[in-house]
Coordinates of C-alpha atoms in Angstrom, one line a residue:
M1 CA 15.8 -36.9 -0.5
P2 CA 14.3 -34.9 -3.5
K3 CA 13.1 -32.2 -1.1
R4 CA 16.7 -31.8 0.2
V5 CA 17.9 -31.6 -3.4
F6 CA 15.3 -28.9 -4.2
D7 CA 16.3 -27.0 -1.1
S8 CA 19.9 -27.2 -2.0
T9 CA 19.2 -26.1 -5.6
R10 CA 17.1 -23.2 -4.3
T11 CA 19.8 -22.1 -2.0
S12 CA 22.4 -22.3 -4.7
W13 CA 20.3 -20.2 -7.1
F14 CA 19.5 -17.7 -4.3
L15 CA 23.2 -17.2 -3.5
L16 CA 24.1 -16.9 -7.1
G17 CA 21.3 -14.4 -7.6
A18 CA 22.5 -12.4 -4.5
V19 CA 26.0 -12.3 -5.9
M20 CA 24.7 -11.1 -9.3
M21 CA 22.7 -8.4 -7.7
C22 CA 25.7 -7.3 -5.6
L23 CA 27.8 -7.3 -8.8
I24 CA 25.2 -5.3 -10.7
A25 CA 24.9 -2.8 -7.9
F26 CA 28.7 -2.5 -7.7
N27 CA 29.0 -2.1 -11.5
G28 CA 26.3 0.5 -11.3
Y29 CA 28.1 2.4 -8.5
L30 CA 31.4 2.3 -10.5
A31 CA 29.6 3.5 -13.7
V32 CA 27.8 6.3 -11.9
S33 CA 31.1 7.3 -10.1
S34 CA 33.0 7.3 -13.3
I35 CA 30.3 9.3 -15.1
K36 CA 30.2 11.9 -12.3
E37 CA 34.0 12.2 -12.3
L38 CA 34.2 12.6 -16.0
S39 CA 31.3 15.0 -16.0
S40 CA 32.8 17.1 -13.2
T41 CA 36.2 17.2 -15.0
Q42 CA 34.5 18.2 -18.3
I43 CA 32.6 21.0 -16.6
S44 CA 35.8 22.2 -15.0
L45 CA 37.6 22.2 -18.4
T46 CA 34.7 24.1 -19.9
N47 CA 34.9 26.7 -17.0
T48 CA 38.6 27.2 -17.2
G49 CA 38.5 27.5 -21.0
D50 CA 35.7 30.1 -20.6
T51 CA 37.7 32.0 -18.0
I52 CA 40.8 32.1 -20.3
T53 CA 38.7 33.3 -23.2
K54 CA 36.9 36.0 -21.3
L55 CA 40.1 37.4 -19.7
N56 CA 41.9 37.4 -23.1
N57 CA 39.0 39.2 -24.7
L58 CA 39.0 41.8 -21.9
H59 CA 42.8 42.2 -22.3
L60 CA 42.5 42.8 -26.0
S61 CA 39.7 45.3 -25.5
V62 CA 41.7 47.2 -22.9
L63 CA 44.6 47.4 -25.3
S64 CA 42.3 48.6 -28.1
A65 CA 40.8 51.3 -25.9
E66 CA 44.2 52.5 -24.8
S67 CA 45.5 52.6 -28.4
G68 CA 42.5 54.7 -29.5
Q69 CA 43.1 57.0 -26.5
R70 CA 46.7 57.6 -27.3
G71 CA 46.1 58.0 -31.0
Y72 CA 43.4 60.7 -30.3
L73 CA 45.6 62.5 -27.7
L74 CA 48.6 62.6 -30.0
T75 CA 46.9 63.5 -33.2
N76 CA 43.7 65.1 -32.0
D77 CA 42.1 63.3 -34.9
E78 CA 38.4 62.4 -34.4
L79 CA 38.9 59.2 -36.4
Y80 CA 40.6 57.6 -33.4
L81 CA 37.5 58.2 -31.2
E82 CA 35.3 55.7 -33.0
P83 CA 37.6 52.6 -32.4
Y84 CA 38.2 54.0 -28.9
Q85 CA 34.5 54.2 -28.1
D86 CA 33.8 50.8 -29.6
A87 CA 36.6 49.2 -27.5
L88 CA 35.3 51.0 -24.4
K89 CA 31.9 49.5 -24.9
Q90 CA 33.4 46.1 -25.3
V91 CA 35.4 46.5 -22.2
R92 CA 32.3 47.4 -20.2
A93 CA 30.3 44.5 -21.6
Q94 CA 33.2 42.1 -21.0
L95 CA 33.6 43.3 -17.4
V96 CA 30.0 42.2 -16.8
E97 CA 30.9 38.7 -18.2
V98 CA 34.1 38.5 -16.1
K99 CA 32.2 39.3 -13.0
T100 CA 30.2 36.2 -13.5
I101 CA 33.3 34.0 -13.4
Q102 CA 33.4 31.6 -10.4
S103 CA 36.9 30.1 -10.3
E104 CA 37.4 26.7 -8.6
M105 CA 40.7 28.1 -7.1
P106 CA 40.3 30.7 -4.3
E107 CA 43.5 32.5 -5.2
Q108 CA 42.4 32.8 -8.8
Q109 CA 39.1 34.4 -7.7
H110 CA 41.0 37.0 -5.8
R111 CA 43.2 37.8 -8.8
I112 CA 40.1 38.0 -11.1
N113 CA 38.5 40.5 -8.6
E114 CA 41.7 42.5 -8.8
I115 CA 41.6 42.5 -12.6
I116 CA 38.0 43.8 -12.5
R117 CA 39.1 46.6 -10.1
L118 CA 42.1 47.6 -12.2
S119 CA 40.1 47.4 -15.5
E120 CA 37.5 49.8 -14.0
A121 CA 40.3 52.1 -12.9
K122 CA 41.8 51.9 -16.4
I123 CA 38.5 52.8 -18.0
A124 CA 38.2 55.8 -15.6
E125 CA 41.7 57.0 -16.6
L126 CA 41.0 56.6 -20.3
T127 CA 37.7 58.4 -20.0
E128 CA 39.2 61.2 -18.0
T129 CA 42.0 62.0 -20.4
V130 CA 39.8 61.7 -23.5
E131 CA 37.2 64.0 -22.0
L132 CA 39.8 66.7 -21.2
A133 CA 41.1 66.5 -24.7
R134 CA 37.6 66.9 -26.1
Q135 CA 37.2 70.0 -23.9
D136 CA 40.2 71.5 -25.6
K137 CA 42.4 70.8 -22.6
E138 CA 45.0 68.8 -24.6
M139 CA 47.9 70.0 -22.5
L140 CA 46.3 68.9 -19.3
A141 CA 45.4 65.6 -20.8
L142 CA 48.9 65.0 -22.1
R143 CA 50.3 66.0 -18.7
L144 CA 48.1 63.3 -17.1
L145 CA 49.2 60.8 -19.8
R146 CA 52.9 61.5 -19.0
T147 CA 52.4 60.9 -15.3
D148 CA 52.5 57.2 -16.3
R149 CA 49.5 56.6 -14.0
G150 CA 47.6 54.8 -16.8
Q151 CA 50.8 53.0 -17.9
N152 CA 51.3 51.7 -14.3
I153 CA 47.7 50.5 -14.1
Y154 CA 48.0 48.7 -17.4
M155 CA 51.4 47.1 -16.4
E156 CA 49.9 45.8 -13.2
L157 CA 46.8 44.7 -15.1
R158 CA 48.9 42.8 -17.7
G159 CA 50.9 41.1 -15.0
L160 CA 47.6 39.8 -13.5
F161 CA 46.4 38.7 -16.9
D162 CA 49.6 36.7 -17.4
V163 CA 49.5 35.2 -13.9
V164 CA 45.8 34.2 -14.2
G165 CA 46.3 32.9 -17.7
Q166 CA 49.3 30.8 -16.8
T167 CA 47.5 29.4 -13.7
E168 CA 44.3 28.6 -15.7
K169 CA 46.4 26.9 -18.4
S170 CA 48.3 24.8 -15.8
Y171 CA 45.0 23.9 -14.1
R172 CA 43.6 23.0 -17.5
E173 CA 46.5 20.7 -18.3
N174 CA 45.9 19.0 -14.9
L175 CA 42.3 18.6 -15.8
F176 CA 43.2 17.0 -19.1
V177 CA 45.4 14.5 -17.3
R178 CA 42.7 13.8 -14.8
L179 CA 40.1 13.4 -17.6
S180 CA 42.4 10.9 -19.4
K181 CA 43.0 9.0 -16.2
G182 CA 39.2 8.9 -15.5
R183 CA 38.6 7.5 -19.0
D184 CA 41.2 4.8 -18.5
D185 CA 39.7 3.9 -15.1
A186 CA 36.2 3.8 -16.6
L187 CA 37.4 1.5 -19.4
L188 CA 39.2 -0.7 -16.9
N189 CA 36.0 -0.9 -14.7
F190 CA 33.9 -1.9 -17.7
I191 CA 36.4 -4.5 -18.7
L192 CA 36.5 -6.0 -15.1
S193 CA 32.7 -5.9 -15.0
G194 CA 32.5 -7.7 -18.3
V195 CA 35.0 -10.4 -17.1
L196 CA 33.1 -10.9 -13.8
S197 CA 29.8 -11.0 -15.7
S198 CA 31.2 -13.7 -18.0
V199 CA 32.4 -15.7 -15.1
L200 CA 29.0 -15.5 -13.5
V201 CA 27.3 -16.6 -16.7
V202 CA 29.7 -19.6 -16.9
L203 CA 29.0 -20.3 -13.3
M204 CA 25.2 -20.2 -13.9
L205 CA 25.6 -22.6 -16.9
F206 CA 27.7 -24.9 -14.7
L207 CA 25.1 -24.8 -11.9
S208 CA 22.3 -25.4 -14.4
F209 CA 24.1 -28.4 -15.7
I210 CA 24.6 -29.8 -12.2
N211 CA 20.9 -29.2 -11.4
V212 CA 19.8 -30.9 -14.5
R213 CA 21.9 -34.0 -13.7
K214 CA 20.5 -34.0 -10.1
E215 CA 16.9 -33.7 -11.4
R216 CA 17.5 -36.6 -13.9
K217 CA 19.0 -38.6 -11.1
Y218 CA 16.0 -38.3 -8.8
L219 CA 13.3 -38.3 -11.6
D220 CA 13.0 -42.0 -11.5
V221 CA 12.6 -41.9 -7.7
L222 CA 9.9 -39.3 -7.9
E223 CA 8.0 -41.2 -10.6
M224 CA 8.2 -44.3 -8.4
Q225 CA 6.9 -42.4 -5.4
N226 CA 4.1 -40.9 -7.6
E227 CA 3.1 -44.3 -8.7
N228 CA 3.0 -45.6 -5.1
L229 CA 1.1 -42.5 -4.0
A230 CA -1.4 -43.0 -6.8
I231 CA -2.0 -46.6 -5.6
K232 CA -2.4 -45.4 -2.0
V233 CA -4.8 -42.6 -3.1
E234 CA -6.9 -45.1 -5.1
E235 CA -7.0 -47.4 -2.1
R236 CA -8.0 -44.6 0.2
T237 CA -10.6 -43.3 -2.3
Q238 CA -12.1 -46.8 -2.4
E239 CA -12.2 -46.8 1.4
L240 CA -13.8 -43.4 1.5
R241 CA -16.3 -44.4 -1.1
L242 CA -17.3 -47.4 1.0
Y243 CA -17.4 -45.2 4.1
S244 CA -19.5 -42.6 2.3
E245 CA -22.0 -45.3 1.3
E246 CA -22.1 -46.6 4.8
L247 CA -22.6 -43.1 6.2
S248 CA -25.4 -42.4 3.8
R249 CA -27.1 -45.6 4.8
S250 CA -26.6 -44.8 8.5
N251 CA -28.1 -41.3 7.9
R252 CA -31.1 -42.8 6.2
E253 CA -31.6 -45.2 9.1
L254 CA -31.1 -42.4 11.6
E255 CA -33.7 -40.3 9.7
D256 CA -36.1 -43.1 9.7
F257 CA -35.5 -43.7 13.4
A258 CA -36.0 -40.0 14.2
F259 CA -39.2 -40.0 12.3
V260 CA -40.5 -43.2 13.9
A261 CA -39.3 -42.1 17.4
S262 CA -40.8 -38.7 17.1
H263 CA -44.1 -40.1 15.9
D264 CA -44.2 -42.7 18.6
L265 CA -43.2 -40.2 21.3
Q266 CA -45.7 -37.6 20.1
E267 CA -48.7 -40.0 20.3
P268 CA -48.4 -40.5 24.1
L269 CA -47.6 -36.9 24.6
R270 CA -50.8 -35.9 22.7
K271 CA -52.8 -38.3 25.0
I272 CA -51.2 -36.8 28.1
Q273 CA -52.1 -33.3 26.9
A274 CA -55.6 -34.4 25.9
F275 CA -56.3 -36.1 29.2
G276 CA -54.8 -33.3 31.1
D277 CA -57.2 -30.9 29.4
R278 CA -60.1 -33.2 30.3
L279 CA -59.0 -33.4 33.9
E280 CA -58.8 -29.6 34.1
S281 CA -62.2 -29.0 32.5
S282 CA -64.1 -31.8 34.3
F283 CA -62.5 -32.3 37.7
S284 CA -60.7 -29.0 38.4
Q285 CA -62.9 -28.5 41.5
D286 CA -62.2 -32.0 42.8
L287 CA -58.5 -31.8 42.3
G288 CA -58.0 -28.8 44.6
E289 CA -55.2 -26.2 44.4
K290 CA -52.4 -28.7 44.9
G291 CA -53.8 -31.1 42.3
L292 CA -54.2 -28.3 39.8
D293 CA -50.6 -27.3 40.4
Y294 CA -49.5 -30.9 39.7
L295 CA -51.7 -31.0 36.6
K296 CA -50.2 -27.7 35.3
R297 CA -46.7 -28.9 35.8
M298 CA -47.5 -32.1 33.9
R299 CA -49.0 -30.3 31.0
N300 CA -46.0 -27.8 30.8
A301 CA -43.6 -30.7 30.8
A302 CA -45.5 -32.4 28.0
N303 CA -45.5 -29.2 26.0
R304 CA -41.7 -28.8 26.5
M305 CA -41.3 -32.5 25.5
S306 CA -43.3 -31.9 22.4
L307 CA -41.3 -28.8 21.4
L308 CA -38.1 -30.6 22.1
I309 CA -39.0 -33.5 19.9
N310 CA -40.0 -31.1 17.1
D311 CA -36.8 -29.2 17.4
L312 CA -34.7 -32.3 17.4
L313 CA -36.5 -33.6 14.3
D314 CA -35.9 -30.3 12.6
F315 CA -32.2 -30.4 13.6
S316 CA -31.8 -33.9 12.2
R317 CA -33.5 -33.1 8.9
I318 CA -31.6 -29.9 8.0
N319 CA -29.2 -31.7 5.6
T320 CA -31.5 -34.5 4.5
R321 CA -34.8 -32.6 3.9
G322 CA -33.4 -29.3 2.6
R323 CA -34.5 -27.9 -0.7
D324 CA -32.4 -27.1 -3.7
F325 CA -30.8 -23.6 -3.7
A326 CA -32.5 -20.9 -5.7
D327 CA -32.3 -17.1 -6.0
T328 CA -33.3 -15.8 -2.5
N329 CA -33.8 -12.2 -1.7
L330 CA -32.7 -11.7 1.9
N331 CA -34.8 -8.6 2.2
D332 CA -37.9 -10.7 1.7
V333 CA -36.6 -13.3 4.1
V334 CA -36.2 -10.6 6.8
N335 CA -39.7 -9.2 6.1
D336 CA -41.3 -12.6 6.4
A337 CA -39.5 -13.3 9.7
L338 CA -40.7 -10.0 11.0
D339 CA -44.3 -10.7 10.0
D340 CA -44.1 -14.0 12.0
L341 CA -42.7 -12.0 15.0
E342 CA -45.2 -9.2 14.8
I343 CA -47.0 -9.9 18.1
A344 CA -43.7 -10.4 20.0
M345 CA -42.4 -7.2 18.6
Q346 CA -45.5 -5.2 19.6
E347 CA -45.4 -6.6 23.1
S348 CA -41.7 -5.8 23.6
G349 CA -41.6 -2.6 21.6
A350 CA -38.8 -4.0 19.5
Q351 CA -37.3 -1.9 16.7
V352 CA -35.4 -3.5 13.8
N353 CA -33.2 -1.4 11.5
T354 CA -32.0 -3.2 8.4
S355 CA -29.9 -2.2 5.4
T356 CA -30.5 -3.4 1.9
L357 CA -29.5 -7.1 1.8
P358 CA -28.3 -9.0 -1.3
V359 CA -29.8 -11.8 -3.4
I360 CA -28.0 -15.1 -3.0
Q361 CA -28.3 -18.8 -3.9
A362 CA -29.9 -20.4 -0.9
D363 CA -32.7 -22.5 0.6
N364 CA -35.4 -19.9 1.3
S365 CA -37.2 -21.9 4.0
Q366 CA -34.0 -22.6 5.9
L367 CA -32.8 -19.0 5.8
H368 CA -36.3 -18.0 7.0
Q369 CA -35.8 -20.3 10.0
L370 CA -32.3 -19.0 10.5
F371 CA -33.3 -15.3 10.5
L372 CA -36.4 -16.1 12.6
N373 CA -34.3 -17.8 15.3
L374 CA -31.8 -14.9 15.4
L375 CA -34.4 -12.2 15.6
S376 CA -36.6 -14.1 18.1
N377 CA -33.5 -14.6 20.3
A378 CA -32.7 -10.9 20.2
I379 CA -36.3 -10.1 21.3
K380 CA -36.4 -12.8 23.9
F381 CA -33.1 -12.1 25.6
R382 CA -33.7 -8.4 26.2
K383 CA -32.9 -6.3 29.2
P384 CA -35.8 -5.6 31.6
D385 CA -37.6 -2.3 30.9
T386 CA -35.6 -1.8 27.8
A387 CA -37.1 -2.0 24.3
P388 CA -35.0 -4.2 22.0
V389 CA -33.1 -2.5 19.2
I390 CA -31.9 -4.8 16.5
S391 CA -29.7 -3.7 13.5
I392 CA -29.0 -5.9 10.5
T393 CA -26.0 -4.7 8.3
V394 CA -24.2 -6.2 5.4
A395 CA -20.7 -5.8 3.9
S396 CA -18.5 -7.5 1.4
H397 CA -16.3 -10.3 2.8
E398 CA -12.8 -11.0 1.5
P399 CA -12.7 -14.8 1.0
N400 CA -9.8 -17.0 1.9
I401 CA -8.3 -19.6 -0.4
M402 CA -10.8 -22.3 0.7
Q403 CA -13.7 -19.9 0.3
Q404 CA -12.6 -18.8 -3.1
A405 CA -12.8 -22.4 -4.3
I406 CA -16.5 -22.3 -3.5
C407 CA -17.4 -18.8 -4.7
D408 CA -15.7 -15.4 -5.4
N409 CA -18.3 -13.2 -3.8
W410 CA -19.1 -13.5 -0.1
Y411 CA -21.1 -11.4 2.3
H412 CA -20.6 -10.4 6.0
I413 CA -24.0 -10.0 7.7
E414 CA -24.4 -8.9 11.3
F415 CA -27.3 -9.2 13.7
K416 CA -26.6 -6.8 16.6
D417 CA -28.9 -6.2 19.6
N418 CA -28.9 -4.3 22.8
G419 CA -30.0 -7.2 25.0
I420 CA -28.5 -8.9 28.0
G421 CA -25.4 -10.3 26.0
F422 CA -23.2 -13.1 27.3
A423 CA -19.7 -13.7 28.5
E424 CA -17.2 -14.2 25.8
E425 CA -16.3 -17.7 27.2
Y426 CA -19.7 -18.9 26.0
A427 CA -19.3 -17.6 22.4
E428 CA -18.8 -21.2 21.1
K429 CA -20.8 -23.1 23.6
I430 CA -24.1 -21.4 22.8
F431 CA -24.2 -23.2 19.4
T432 CA -24.1 -26.6 21.2
P433 CA -27.5 -28.4 21.4
F434 CA -29.3 -28.0 24.7
Q435 CA -26.8 -25.4 25.9
R436 CA -28.6 -22.9 28.1
L437 CA -27.1 -19.9 29.9
H438 CA -30.3 -19.2 31.9
G439 CA -32.9 -21.2 33.7
R440 CA -36.3 -22.1 32.1
S441 CA -38.0 -19.7 34.6
E442 CA -36.1 -16.8 33.1
Y443 CA -36.3 -17.5 29.4
K444 CA -38.3 -20.2 27.6
G445 CA -36.8 -22.5 25.0
T446 CA -35.3 -25.9 24.3
G447 CA -31.7 -24.7 23.9
I448 CA -31.4 -26.0 20.4
G449 CA -32.2 -23.0 18.3
L450 CA -28.7 -21.7 17.7
A451 CA -27.5 -25.3 17.0
V452 CA -30.1 -25.3 14.2
C453 CA -28.8 -22.0 13.0
R454 CA -25.2 -23.4 12.8
R455 CA -26.4 -26.5 10.8
I456 CA -28.3 -24.3 8.4
V457 CA -25.3 -22.0 7.8
E458 CA -23.0 -24.9 7.4
R459 CA -25.3 -26.4 4.8
H460 CA -25.0 -23.1 2.9
R461 CA -21.1 -23.5 3.2
G462 CA -20.9 -20.5 5.4
L463 CA -19.8 -19.6 8.9
I464 CA -21.6 -18.3 12.0
Y465 CA -20.1 -17.0 15.2
A466 CA -21.0 -14.6 17.9
T467 CA -19.5 -11.9 20.1
G468 CA -21.0 -10.4 23.2
E469 CA -20.6 -8.7 26.6
P470 CA -22.9 -9.0 29.6
G471 CA -25.3 -6.1 29.8
T472 CA -24.3 -4.5 26.5
G473 CA -25.8 -6.9 23.9
A474 CA -24.7 -9.6 21.4
T475 CA -23.7 -9.7 17.8
F476 CA -24.2 -12.7 15.5
I477 CA -22.1 -12.7 12.3
L478 CA -23.0 -14.7 9.2
I479 CA -20.4 -15.3 6.4
L480 CA -22.4 -16.5 3.4
P481 CA -21.4 -17.1 -0.2
A482 CA -23.4 -15.4 -3.0
D483 CA -23.4 -18.5 -5.2
A484 CA -22.9 -22.0 -3.8
T485 CA -24.4 -25.5 -3.8
P486 CA -25.7 -27.2 -0.7
F487 CA -23.1 -29.0 1.5
G488 CA -23.2 -32.7 0.6
S489 CA -24.4 -32.2 -2.9
K490 CA -20.9 -32.9 -4.3
G491 CA -20.0 -35.8 -2.0
D492 CA -18.6 -33.4 0.7

């Protein structure tokens, strides 16, 4: 029941959060749209005001230039030339500014281009008449003036100025109306957003109140369940404690039995081997070829039995007879294992390539046995007429949650060879005691070496697994912690 309550509460909060996010996104969209609209309208107002100002300035400058021209032509007084020339400079400068105008109305842009053309024509007419007068051709200049050509240009130009000005002013009034409407819409949007936000806040408070009531309602139920669970845990803990004590006693008895059994079994085996040696040395000629063959088989079986007993004894004592963990340099472990395999390596021509290995907390003797087993297997299970090549590499391993509880730093160590390999279906079976993939005549061994390797790795709280392919070699992967305690030291 509490779980359903929590799920319902989580769903309610999720839906409310989704609504709030949608509202925030919608408010943001409205705000951005309003800002864009107001900004666009403001830019348009600025442009139309700038257009009106530039055209008015150009109109005044044209009038000033024309006044100076007429004054000079009628009076022939040089004093009129100075304001004429100043106005003419202003007209040319203002024409450059007017040419930069980009009206938002296509018909206005056409009129502005026509104003530019007429203004340039007016400048040409003013300049022509003034230059004739300055060349003492006053009569010709006055004749040109009386043709009303300049007057017609100005009248057409003034008409365009009026039309453009009235159009821009009308457009500006529309922009002011749109700006006012945009501000009103933005204010309305903000008010609606505030109201909706307030409603959501009230809804959140109401939902919180309901959730608090539900939590209080089921708090007693949860506390009762916790008490019952604590009682069950205590009962189970007591059962596990008794089971652990019984298991420890059974392990001690099993260890004692293994020791006694191995001792009792080794004694008759040693006698079989000793008497077999005496038979061979004293009566080999009397036994004949067939007798010697029987004797050889007997001695080989006794030797295998002795190796099997020793391997089983080692297998059973991995957890009970292991040493405390200490700083162990894996490079030294590899070098010691290679020293033990020196003869086998020389006979097979094996080559071992190893990278720099780390120092970890481990049982040095057990890791020596682990590395020795893996290296000897790589040498033993080689392809005919092919020298073994073994590579040992190390890399960091990203631990999972369970591994992080043991240690933060883990290593991924690979033993890779170019031997006969194995089918992938046997990747797990090869770690089972007495599991053999080949007959004794092909490869010697008891079939318990990799089982010992797994027990050693598990005592170090690590993992071991293998991959392979027939004819291409095998790879054994070790996942080991840098700093850990032996499995079983904390009641595992």
